[in-house]
Structure formats: structure tokens, C-alpha cells
Amino acid sequence: MTTRPTAPAAPARPTAPALTAPGFPEEPVRARARLGTAAVFPDPAAYGSRLFGPTAAAAGDALDRMRIVPPVFMPERLEKLIDLAREPEFDDVDLTTRVGGFTARLPLYLSAFGSTRAGSGDLAVHASRQAARLGIPMVIGENMVPVHGYRRGGAGGGDATRSALLARVEAYLEAAPDGTGGIVVQQSTEDADSEVWNLLYSDPAFRPLLETGRLAFELKTGQGAKPGLGGMTVVDRAEAEQLARRFTVREVFGPDAPRSLRCATPGTFTEEILRQQLRFMRNNFPKARTWVKFHPGRDIGHAARTAWAAGADAVTVDGAEGGTGWAPGVFLDQVGLPLAEALRRIGTPTGCLLATGGVWEGGRAVRALALGAGAVGLGRAALVAVDEDPEHGLERLVGALALELRLLVSALGKYAPAALAPDDLWSPPPFPDPYAGPDPYAGPAPYAGPAPDPHRAPTHPRAPGPAPVHAPTSAPASVHAHAHAHAQTQAPAPVHAQAPTPAPDQAPPTASAGPSAPGPAPADGPGRSA
Amino acid sequence: MDLTAATADETAPGTPPPLGEHLRSPRLRTAMLVQQEALQAARDYLRGEGFTELLPPLVGPVTDPGGRGAKALDVDYYGHPYKLMTSAILYKQASLRGFPRLFYIAPNVRVEPEETATTGRHLVEFHQIDVEIADASREDAQEIAAGLLTHVTEHVWTAVPELLTGLGREEADFADVRAGKYDVRTHEEAVARLLSLGHPQNPDGEIDWTGERILSLESDRPFFVDDYPKGSRGFYDREDPERPGVLRNFDLIAPHGYGELVSGSEREADYATLVTRMRESGENPAKYAWYLKEAREGIPSSAGFGMGLQRLVRFLTGLDALWQVSAYPKLPGVVAP
């Protein structure tokens, strides 16, 4: 799967430009001058086949830079030794976890893919089946019903007309072992118009789930890929006309472009609206669990505590690294708290906390669990895995992740994910050790405004000298909080037709390899820099 | 009519017989005779109180969002997604400027969750005596609701006592209703009572079906339950300005296990509060454009209620299940003609 985001293909420049603007992000400005609003987004031609996420410039966040630090003395290992009457091994780590009211065999769940094309086709069905076999819960994203419909069409109910949502539910139910896992269904503002939760709650097909306590509804207030915005997908003309009544459809790719942008609203939330919506869900769907998903907002700690106090069975926080979703580039790279900071602001959870955002291997999972998450979600990683092997890709990916979890958790002298704690991690300078000084994990505290951002590093001094004209310019260092740590990373080339010429403050292409090399970089594969 | 046969031959099975058989049953015939007396008495009473009867709409772009997991049926209306009325509450409010005291005998359709099929108190298709009063308080609405129930009961016992006794009803059981004796308790008190009896009642929600039956069984006279918590009812139930989180609403519960007959409230009429309350119940205000336009231009404050017609007839006849007092019963989850 090609993963490098690119800007939309540009019409040819009519004449050679006369001006140059050294030190200025000239090429993006020129791209916008040519393309207008289309330049705000990745290339719509890649829609449906590419998973979006932060570009290389923003990858490798504070969570990834923390190290997992086993102690020398391990009283909990002694407890396990006494329990087992033999030395514990890494296989003795019990990964069974309560996840939002469900029992999961691993501290994992399948994140929402939503109504985007990449997230609602066959891949999603394969991912559902494998998640069921793994005994982990699955979240089904918003806007599936208003976009794809609910019931099967036609008397025969052939595959071609089968509803995307029901196909996933059936695949999951066929493969799920008794007593483990569960299905979580989101509902957006537009879904509320279609009464998605009501449809499911009263559908006999969902009765087995309800009776075994394995259905949850997730109130979605936002997502990591575009905090503060609603869902966005790219639609062709026919779809646009069909959806125009339910959604806003905008011609951001140009009046003559074959595609348009379908926008859902994010919904308005206040503390009281959240509290009342949760109460309403619990009153109306008493047999379903109640989950809430937040974007990584600056008041995430306050929001999470409000949700738990209102009875939410789980609070999901989607780090800014998260999201399979289509989003404006400026949101992918520059908006929202990184997962580490979101977890820091939440502090010690007073309920089940779930975290997503760039998780694909055991290390990042352990770090998120140590910072308070009860389980972590797999989004892009799961889609890429089933794209690699539709039958068993996700199972193998998770098998590897689970082995790493057992190795890491046992190395910390612990034998259950819930035993992980913040002191299992160490943050290298310049990121302050969050456990030095006043303990931010001492307990839930009332929200007292934004914490100082420990990730805001001094601006990287740009190398002197003019940038070559028309080079695919890296964004100015000042817009990248982590620029100091990513001197070799590069913002995506706004116009991929341009030859990649290194900017002065970048290493030459031959000096580095992999994600940090200029040119095609797996910037939005499983979101972790190598 | 051989009423003895009507009661002796027909036990109360959980589900109706085939429709033709049901329509031929003497018991249904008795119930319908009681129903038409009740309807006539209700109209007489309300018109005597200065109300105007309107006929309600059947479909619209939105309907009462309700709660408790019941959903509205979709109708394709010239390509627009319309709903069959689950209740005409929004239209009642919008009518007040022209009709300050109005009522409907309103047909409603609610696709109830299947678990309500066994309560004996839910039908997918049912009717309400739907009342709205401009510039009225909750207590004003409760007075009309109580007066209506008393008047209907009195009329039925006067006009067709043999039908009721033929079904095994005891006139003495209706003494308090006919004398207009009603009790009042708060939702909080009802919850406390249920918890003390060991029933796990959610303090933030409606009194559940079992809880309602418990309270109804231990009472000999009808009683109001006031002050349901916010979040348990629709956005149009007015929040008590003195007590945030408490709604100025009520249910009227029949005695002897027959349960809820009436739901009502003071209504919210303030535009901004309505929009906010819609969000709090997860609704999209854009759907309610026509209603919010009316609210913006000014809907009178009001109070009102809906009295379930089939529930009223079941209470009068003492039959076990609501389907026994409906000519064309549709039980939740059961596909019926």
C-alpha cells in the first residue's frame, strides 16, 4: 500500500515564475495559488486506497520517545513466584482485560474506521472477523447508515447490496468466542437523524449481543485526525447528489473536479450536554454499554472525568496521531494534543480509559497502558494488516504485539497490563520527566486550564542561506514543535511532480534512509518513526 | 350477550389469536363497547372544560423523539424522509396560539423494543387522548387529567355497569377514582420506595416497567409521580428553574397494577433552551426547523398530557393485556396484520 500523502496533482504552471522567496514556504504558496482549496487536502485521487495521518514531520511523538524502564527489585515478581511456586516466565503474563464493560483476551480493541471508503469495504469485514477470533472488541464508526444504508437491499439480499454495517456485525458474530469481545457502534449527529442506535437496539439480529452484554454505543465528540471537525469523506458526483440532503457537500477540489468533499458536523458539546446525552443513552438503551470518544482536546482531563462521573463505561481518547480519516493536512500535522500529553492531562483515570493513535507494536501499547489506558485501539495498523493478508494479517500483527506485551510486562516484573504504572517509563530530555516534581498522576484534579506544554521545544535554528527555488520546501521549523528532533524529516512535497531537492537544513538523500529520507516516506503507515 | 362465556372461554394468553378470531371474540366486543363510552365521556368532559378537538397529523419531518428505546417508523414522503407520529406533541405546542385549549384523539405508532411485548401495557399502534393548555402550570394539567379520568370512570360505571361487572370488575375498586381522590409523590420518593423494597430502580431514569407495576400494585387509588429527572424525558418537558436537573412533569399511575395511564408536563417554550435541550438529548436541531421557527416567533407557555386510550380501557375493563382492548393489536416485535 502506498502510504505517502501527496498534494493533488497540479495543473501545469503556465509560465516560469519570475519571483523567488528564499526562506519562505514558497512551493506550498504556489500550490495553493494554482489549486485553491484543493491544496488544503491530500490528493483526492488517493482517497479509498490510502490511509491518512500525520506526515513524517509530525511522527515520532513524545510517547514514542519515552523508554520502558524495568526496575532491579521486583516485589510483584516475588508475589507471582509465590503464587506459581516457580520462577515466573513471560508466558505467565495474563493479558485478559476488561475493556469498557466487555471481557477482552488482550488489552486491545479494533478502532472505528467509519464511513470512509478505506474503512467500510471488504478490508473492514476481514478485520472484523479477525478481531472476533482474537476475542477483542470492535468499534464501528459513525455515518455508516446515512452513507451506506442499514438494511440489505432487494429480496435476495446479495452481497452487492448488503449493508456495510451489518456485514461487519455478521462477520464478527460468526467468529466471536463465547463471552469475550463485543461490538461498539458510534452515532454522529447525522446518524442520530437516522436513529442508528435505535435501529440496532430493536433489531433482532443484535439480541444475542444484548443478552450477553456485548453491545455498546459510543458517543463520538471528535477524532484525533481532525480535532474540532466532523467526519469528512471524498465522494463522486452521484454520491454527492445522493448525500447532499443529509450532509454538507463542498466542491473544495474545484468546480469541475469529479469529486467533492462530504462533511459531517462535529456536534456541539458542553459539560451539561455531554452529561445529559450519556444519561439519555443509559436510559434509552439500558442493556447497552456506554462509551465516549473524545478528540485530544486541551480540556481532555475535564471531559474524561465528566464522562466517567456521568456513568460512561469507557472513555476513548484519540491522540492527534490517530485516525484513518481523511483530513486537511493542516489538521493532520498541526492540530490536537499528542497522545502522551492527552494521557498526562487525564492523569489517573477514574474509569476505563482507552487510547488510540499510532499503535501497532507492543512498545507504544505498553507506554499508553502505563500512562493510564486500560486498552489500546488498532486503527490504521489493522487495516494495513488485513490489506497485506485478508485472512490472517490482523491476527499475525496482534500475535506479534501480544508477544511483545508479555515480554515487556514481565520484564517490568508485572504479570497483568493493569499493573503497569507511570514509573515504568522514563522520558529523555528535553521532555521533562512527568513524574518529577508535583505528581500529575496523584489523582483526579479539577481542570485548571491548560498545562504548560512540555513538548514545545526551542525553535530549531534554521540553517542560513537561501532555499533553492522550487524545492519541495520543508515547512518552516517554527510550525513543527518537534523540529529539533526531526531535522532530517521533511514535510510532504506539496506537488509530487517536483524533484525532491533537499532543503539546506536537511540531510542529503543519501545520508539517511527510511522514513527520514526525503522522498517517498511511509509517513502515515502505522504512525511511528523508525 | 353472554358475558359469562366471554370471560370463561378466554384465558389471557400472551399473544393474540389470529386476527379474524380475535375480531369475533365476545371479550373484544365488550372492550370496544366500553371504549366507545370512554371516548364519548372524554370528549364531553374536555369540551365542557372549554377544549377544542382537532384532528392530529399522521406524518411529518420530525415527531416526538420520545425515549425508552421506542423508534419512529420512516415514511418516504416525495423523496423526503418523514416519520409516522409517535406523538403529536410538537404540533400541539404549535397550535396553541390559535387553540389555547385543545385536544386530539391521536393515533400513534411507536416501534417499541421487543422486551416490552410482555409488559401487557405496550402496543405498537395505540391512541392517546392528547391535551394541551396554554399558559397553564403542571398542576393545572394534573387537575384536568384527574378530572378526565374521574369523569370517564363515572360515566362508564353509570352507562354500562353490566359490561364491567361481567368482566369481573368490582365497583368498590373504583370508589377513590370516582370520588376524585388522587395521591401525589415525587420521582425521588418513588425511587426510594422501590429501593427499600429491593427493586434496583435507576434514580436517573423513568420508573421501569417492573417498578411501576410494584408501585401500582401497592396502591388503592391513582397517584401522580412528579419531578422526573432531566434525561429521562423529551426535550420539551420544562426544567424547573428553581431546581436544575428536575423536570416540571408527571405521570399518572393507575392503582392495582394497571400502571401508567398518563404522561404530561409543563412545556419548554424558550427557543434557546429548546435548542440546548435538543442537543442534550442527542437530537439534531436542524431536523426541527419548522418547530424551532415557531418557537423563535413565540410559542405560548403551556402544560399538557397524553392519556393512553387503550390503557384507560384496560384499567376500566380489568383485562390482562393491552392487546385484548385493541381491535387490531400489534405487539412489540410481533409481525401482525
CSV table of N, CA and C in Angstrom, one decimal, chain A residues 151 187-190 192-195 198-199 201-204 207 210 245-246 265-270 272-287 310, chain B residues 65-72 74 78-81 83 111-115 202 204-206 229-235 239 245 276 278-285 287:
chain,number,residue,atom,x,y,z
A,151,ARG,N,-30.5,-1.7,6.1
A,151,ARG,CA,-31.0,-3.0,5.6
A,151,ARG,C,-30.4,-3.4,4.3
A,187,GLN,N,-22.4,6.9,17.0
A,187,GLN,CA,-23.5,7.6,16.3
A,187,GLN,C,-23.2,9.1,16.3
A,188,SER,N,-23.2,9.6,15.1
A,188,SER,CA,-22.9,11.0,14.9
A,188,SER,C,-24.2,11.8,14.9
A,189,THR,N,-24.1,13.1,14.7
A,189,THR,CA,-25.3,13.9,14.6
A,189,THR,C,-26.2,13.4,13.4
A,190,GLU,N,-25.5,13.1,12.3
A,190,GLU,CA,-26.3,12.7,11.1
A,190,GLU,C,-26.8,11.3,11.4
A,192,ALA,N,-27.8,10.3,14.2
A,192,ALA,CA,-29.0,10.5,15.1
A,192,ALA,C,-30.2,10.7,14.3
A,193,ASP,N,-30.0,11.4,13.2
A,193,ASP,CA,-31.2,11.6,12.3
A,193,ASP,C,-31.7,10.2,11.7
A,194,SER,N,-30.8,9.3,11.5
A,194,SER,CA,-31.1,8.0,11.0
A,194,SER,C,-31.4,7.1,12.2
A,195,GLU,N,-31.3,7.6,13.4
A,195,GLU,CA,-31.6,6.8,14.6
A,195,GLU,C,-30.9,5.4,14.6
A,198,ASN,N,-31.1,3.3,17.8
A,198,ASN,CA,-32.5,2.7,17.9
A,198,ASN,C,-32.7,1.6,17.0
A,199,LEU,N,-32.2,1.7,15.7
A,199,LEU,CA,-32.3,0.7,14.7
A,199,LEU,C,-31.6,-0.6,15.2
A,201,TYR,N,-30.7,-1.3,18.4
A,201,TYR,CA,-31.2,-1.8,19.7
A,201,TYR,C,-32.5,-2.6,19.5
A,202,SER,N,-33.3,-2.3,18.5
A,202,SER,CA,-34.5,-3.0,18.3
A,202,SER,C,-34.4,-4.1,17.2
A,203,ASP,N,-33.2,-4.3,16.6
A,203,ASP,CA,-33.0,-5.3,15.6
A,203,ASP,C,-32.8,-6.7,16.2
A,204,PRO,N,-33.6,-7.7,15.9
A,204,PRO,CA,-33.4,-9.0,16.5
A,204,PRO,C,-32.0,-9.5,16.3
A,207,ARG,N,-29.9,-9.1,19.2
A,207,ARG,CA,-30.4,-9.6,20.5
A,207,ARG,C,-29.3,-10.5,21.2
A,210,LEU,N,-27.0,-8.2,22.9
A,210,LEU,CA,-27.6,-7.5,24.1
A,210,LEU,C,-27.7,-8.5,25.3
A,245,ARG,N,-28.6,15.9,0.9
A,245,ARG,CA,-29.7,16.3,1.8
A,245,ARG,C,-29.3,16.0,3.2
A,246,ARG,N,-28.4,15.0,3.5
A,246,ARG,CA,-28.1,14.7,4.8
A,246,ARG,C,-26.8,15.3,5.3
A,265,THR,N,-21.1,17.3,10.6
A,265,THR,CA,-20.9,18.3,11.6
A,265,THR,C,-20.3,17.6,12.8
A,266,PRO,N,-19.5,18.3,13.6
A,266,PRO,CA,-18.9,17.7,14.8
A,266,PRO,C,-19.8,17.5,15.9
A,267,GLY,N,-20.9,18.3,15.9
A,267,GLY,CA,-21.8,18.3,17.1
A,267,GLY,C,-21.3,19.3,18.1
A,268,THR,N,-22.2,19.9,18.9
A,268,THR,CA,-21.9,20.8,19.9
A,268,THR,C,-22.0,20.1,21.3
A,269,PHE,N,-20.9,20.3,22.0
A,269,PHE,CA,-20.9,19.7,23.4
A,269,PHE,C,-20.5,20.8,24.4
A,270,THR,N,-21.3,20.7,25.5
A,270,THR,CA,-20.9,21.4,26.7
A,270,THR,C,-20.8,20.3,27.8
A,272,GLU,N,-22.8,20.0,30.3
A,272,GLU,CA,-24.1,19.6,30.6
A,272,GLU,C,-24.7,18.7,29.4
A,273,ILE,N,-24.3,19.1,28.2
A,273,ILE,CA,-24.8,18.4,27.0
A,273,ILE,C,-24.2,17.0,27.0
A,274,LEU,N,-22.9,16.9,27.3
A,274,LEU,CA,-22.3,15.5,27.4
A,274,LEU,C,-23.0,14.7,28.5
A,275,ARG,N,-23.1,15.3,29.7
A,275,ARG,CA,-23.7,14.6,30.8
A,275,ARG,C,-25.1,14.1,30.5
A,276,GLN,N,-25.9,14.9,29.9
A,276,GLN,CA,-27.3,14.6,29.6
A,276,GLN,C,-27.4,13.6,28.5
A,277,GLN,N,-26.5,13.7,27.5
A,277,GLN,CA,-26.5,12.7,26.4
A,277,GLN,C,-26.2,11.3,26.9
A,278,LEU,N,-25.2,11.3,27.8
A,278,LEU,CA,-24.8,10.0,28.4
A,278,LEU,C,-26.0,9.4,29.2
A,279,ARG,N,-26.6,10.3,29.9
A,279,ARG,CA,-27.8,9.8,30.7
A,279,ARG,C,-28.9,9.3,29.8
A,280,PHE,N,-29.1,10.1,28.8
A,280,PHE,CA,-30.1,9.7,27.8
A,280,PHE,C,-29.8,8.3,27.2
A,281,MET,N,-28.6,8.1,26.8
A,281,MET,CA,-28.2,6.8,26.3
A,281,MET,C,-28.4,5.7,27.3
A,282,ARG,N,-28.1,5.9,28.5
A,282,ARG,CA,-28.2,4.8,29.5
A,282,ARG,C,-29.7,4.6,29.8
A,283,ASN,N,-30.5,5.6,29.7
A,283,ASN,CA,-31.9,5.4,30.0
A,283,ASN,C,-32.6,4.7,28.8
A,284,ASN,N,-32.2,5.1,27.6
A,284,ASN,CA,-32.9,4.6,26.4
A,284,ASN,C,-32.4,3.2,26.0
A,285,PHE,N,-31.2,2.9,26.3
A,285,PHE,CA,-30.6,1.6,25.9
A,285,PHE,C,-29.9,1.0,27.1
A,286,PRO,N,-30.7,0.6,28.1
A,286,PRO,CA,-30.2,0.2,29.4
A,286,PRO,C,-29.3,-1.1,29.3
A,287,LYS,N,-29.5,-1.9,28.2
A,287,LYS,CA,-28.7,-3.1,28.1
A,287,LYS,C,-27.4,-2.9,27.3
A,310,ALA,N,-20.6,10.7,34.7
A,310,ALA,CA,-22.0,10.5,34.2
A,310,ALA,C,-22.2,9.0,33.8
B,65,PRO,N,-39.3,12.6,19.8
B,65,PRO,CA,-38.2,11.7,19.8
B,65,PRO,C,-38.4,10.7,21.0
B,66,GLY,N,-39.3,11.0,21.9
B,66,GLY,CA,-39.6,10.0,22.9
B,66,GLY,C,-38.4,9.5,23.7
B,67,GLY,N,-38.4,8.3,23.9
B,67,GLY,CA,-37.3,7.7,24.7
B,67,GLY,C,-37.6,6.3,24.9
B,68,ARG,N,-36.9,5.7,25.9
B,68,ARG,CA,-37.1,4.3,26.3
B,68,ARG,C,-36.9,3.3,25.1
B,69,GLY,N,-36.2,3.8,24.1
B,69,GLY,CA,-35.8,2.8,23.0
B,69,GLY,C,-36.9,2.6,22.0
B,70,ALA,N,-38.0,3.3,22.1
B,70,ALA,CA,-39.0,3.2,21.0
B,70,ALA,C,-38.6,4.1,19.8
B,71,LYS,N,-38.9,3.6,18.6
B,71,LYS,CA,-38.5,4.4,17.5
B,71,LYS,C,-39.6,4.7,16.5
B,72,ALA,N,-39.4,5.7,15.7
B,72,ALA,CA,-40.5,6.1,14.8
B,72,ALA,C,-40.3,5.3,13.5
B,74,ASP,N,-40.3,5.1,9.5
B,74,ASP,CA,-39.9,6.0,8.4
B,74,ASP,C,-41.0,6.0,7.3
B,78,TYR,N,-42.5,11.9,-0.8
B,78,TYR,CA,-42.0,12.6,-2.0
B,78,TYR,C,-40.5,12.7,-2.0
B,79,GLY,N,-39.8,11.7,-1.5
B,79,GLY,CA,-38.4,11.7,-1.5
B,79,GLY,C,-37.8,12.2,-0.2
B,80,HIS,N,-38.6,12.8,0.6
B,80,HIS,CA,-38.1,13.3,1.9
B,80,HIS,C,-38.4,12.2,3.0
B,81,PRO,N,-37.4,12.1,3.9
B,81,PRO,CA,-37.6,11.1,5.0
B,81,PRO,C,-38.5,11.6,6.1
B,83,LYS,N,-41.6,10.9,9.2
B,83,LYS,CA,-41.8,10.0,10.3
B,83,LYS,C,-43.3,9.8,10.5
B,111,VAL,N,-42.4,2.0,17.4
B,111,VAL,CA,-41.8,0.6,17.3
B,111,VAL,C,-41.1,0.4,18.6
B,112,GLU,N,-41.8,-0.2,19.6
B,112,GLU,CA,-41.3,-0.4,20.9
B,112,GLU,C,-40.2,-1.5,20.9
B,113,PRO,N,-39.3,-1.4,21.8
B,113,PRO,CA,-38.4,-2.6,21.9
B,113,PRO,C,-39.1,-3.8,22.3
B,114,GLU,N,-38.5,-5.0,21.8
B,114,GLU,CA,-39.2,-6.2,22.0
B,114,GLU,C,-39.5,-6.6,23.5
B,115,GLU,N,-38.6,-6.1,24.3
B,115,GLU,CA,-38.8,-6.5,25.7
B,115,GLU,C,-40.1,-6.0,26.3
B,202,ASN,N,-33.2,2.7,38.7
B,202,ASN,CA,-32.2,3.7,38.3
B,202,ASN,C,-32.8,5.1,38.7
B,204,ASP,N,-31.8,7.9,37.9
B,204,ASP,CA,-31.7,9.0,36.8
B,204,ASP,C,-32.8,8.8,35.7
B,205,GLY,N,-33.6,7.7,35.8
B,205,GLY,CA,-34.4,7.4,34.6
B,205,GLY,C,-35.9,7.3,35.0
B,206,GLU,N,-36.6,7.0,34.0
B,206,GLU,CA,-38.0,6.6,34.2
B,206,GLU,C,-38.2,5.5,35.2
B,229,PRO,N,-36.3,13.2,36.6
B,229,PRO,CA,-35.1,13.8,36.4
B,229,PRO,C,-34.9,14.1,34.9
B,230,LYS,N,-34.1,15.2,34.7
B,230,LYS,CA,-33.7,15.6,33.3
B,230,LYS,C,-33.0,14.4,32.7
B,231,GLY,N,-33.2,14.1,31.4
B,231,GLY,CA,-32.6,13.0,30.8
B,231,GLY,C,-33.5,11.8,30.7
B,232,SER,N,-34.6,11.8,31.5
B,232,SER,CA,-35.5,10.7,31.4
B,232,SER,C,-36.6,11.0,30.4
B,233,ARG,N,-36.8,12.2,30.0
B,233,ARG,CA,-37.9,12.6,29.1
B,233,ARG,C,-37.5,13.4,28.0
B,234,GLY,N,-38.4,13.8,27.1
B,234,GLY,CA,-38.1,14.5,25.9
B,234,GLY,C,-37.7,16.0,26.2
B,235,PHE,N,-37.1,16.6,25.2
B,235,PHE,CA,-36.5,18.0,25.4
B,235,PHE,C,-37.6,19.0,25.7
B,239,GLU,N,-37.6,22.2,32.4
B,239,GLU,CA,-36.8,22.0,33.5
B,239,GLU,C,-37.2,23.1,34.6
B,245,GLY,N,-32.0,20.2,36.8
B,245,GLY,CA,-32.0,18.7,36.7
B,245,GLY,C,-33.3,18.1,37.0
B,276,THR,N,-30.8,23.9,23.1
B,276,THR,CA,-29.8,23.3,24.0
B,276,THR,C,-30.3,22.0,24.5
B,278,MET,N,-32.4,20.0,23.0
B,278,MET,CA,-32.3,19.0,21.9
B,278,MET,C,-30.9,18.4,21.9
B,279,ARG,N,-29.9,19.2,22.0
B,279,ARG,CA,-28.5,18.7,22.0
B,279,ARG,C,-28.3,17.8,23.1
B,280,GLU,N,-28.8,18.1,24.3
B,280,GLU,CA,-28.6,17.3,25.5
B,280,GLU,C,-29.3,15.9,25.3
B,281,SER,N,-30.3,15.8,24.4
B,281,SER,CA,-30.9,14.5,24.2
B,281,SER,C,-30.4,14.0,22.9
B,282,GLY,N,-29.3,14.5,22.4
B,282,GLY,CA,-28.6,13.9,21.2
B,282,GLY,C,-29.4,14.2,19.9
B,283,GLU,N,-30.3,15.2,19.9
B,283,GLU,CA,-31.0,15.4,18.7
B,283,GLU,C,-30.3,16.5,17.8
B,284,ASN,N,-30.6,16.5,16.6
B,284,ASN,CA,-30.1,17.4,15.6
B,284,ASN,C,-31.1,18.5,15.4
B,285,PRO,N,-30.9,19.7,16.0
B,285,PRO,CA,-31.9,20.8,15.9
B,285,PRO,C,-32.3,21.1,14.4
B,287,LYS,N,-33.2,19.2,12.2
B,287,LYS,CA,-34.4,18.4,11.8
B,287,LYS,C,-35.7,19.1,12.2
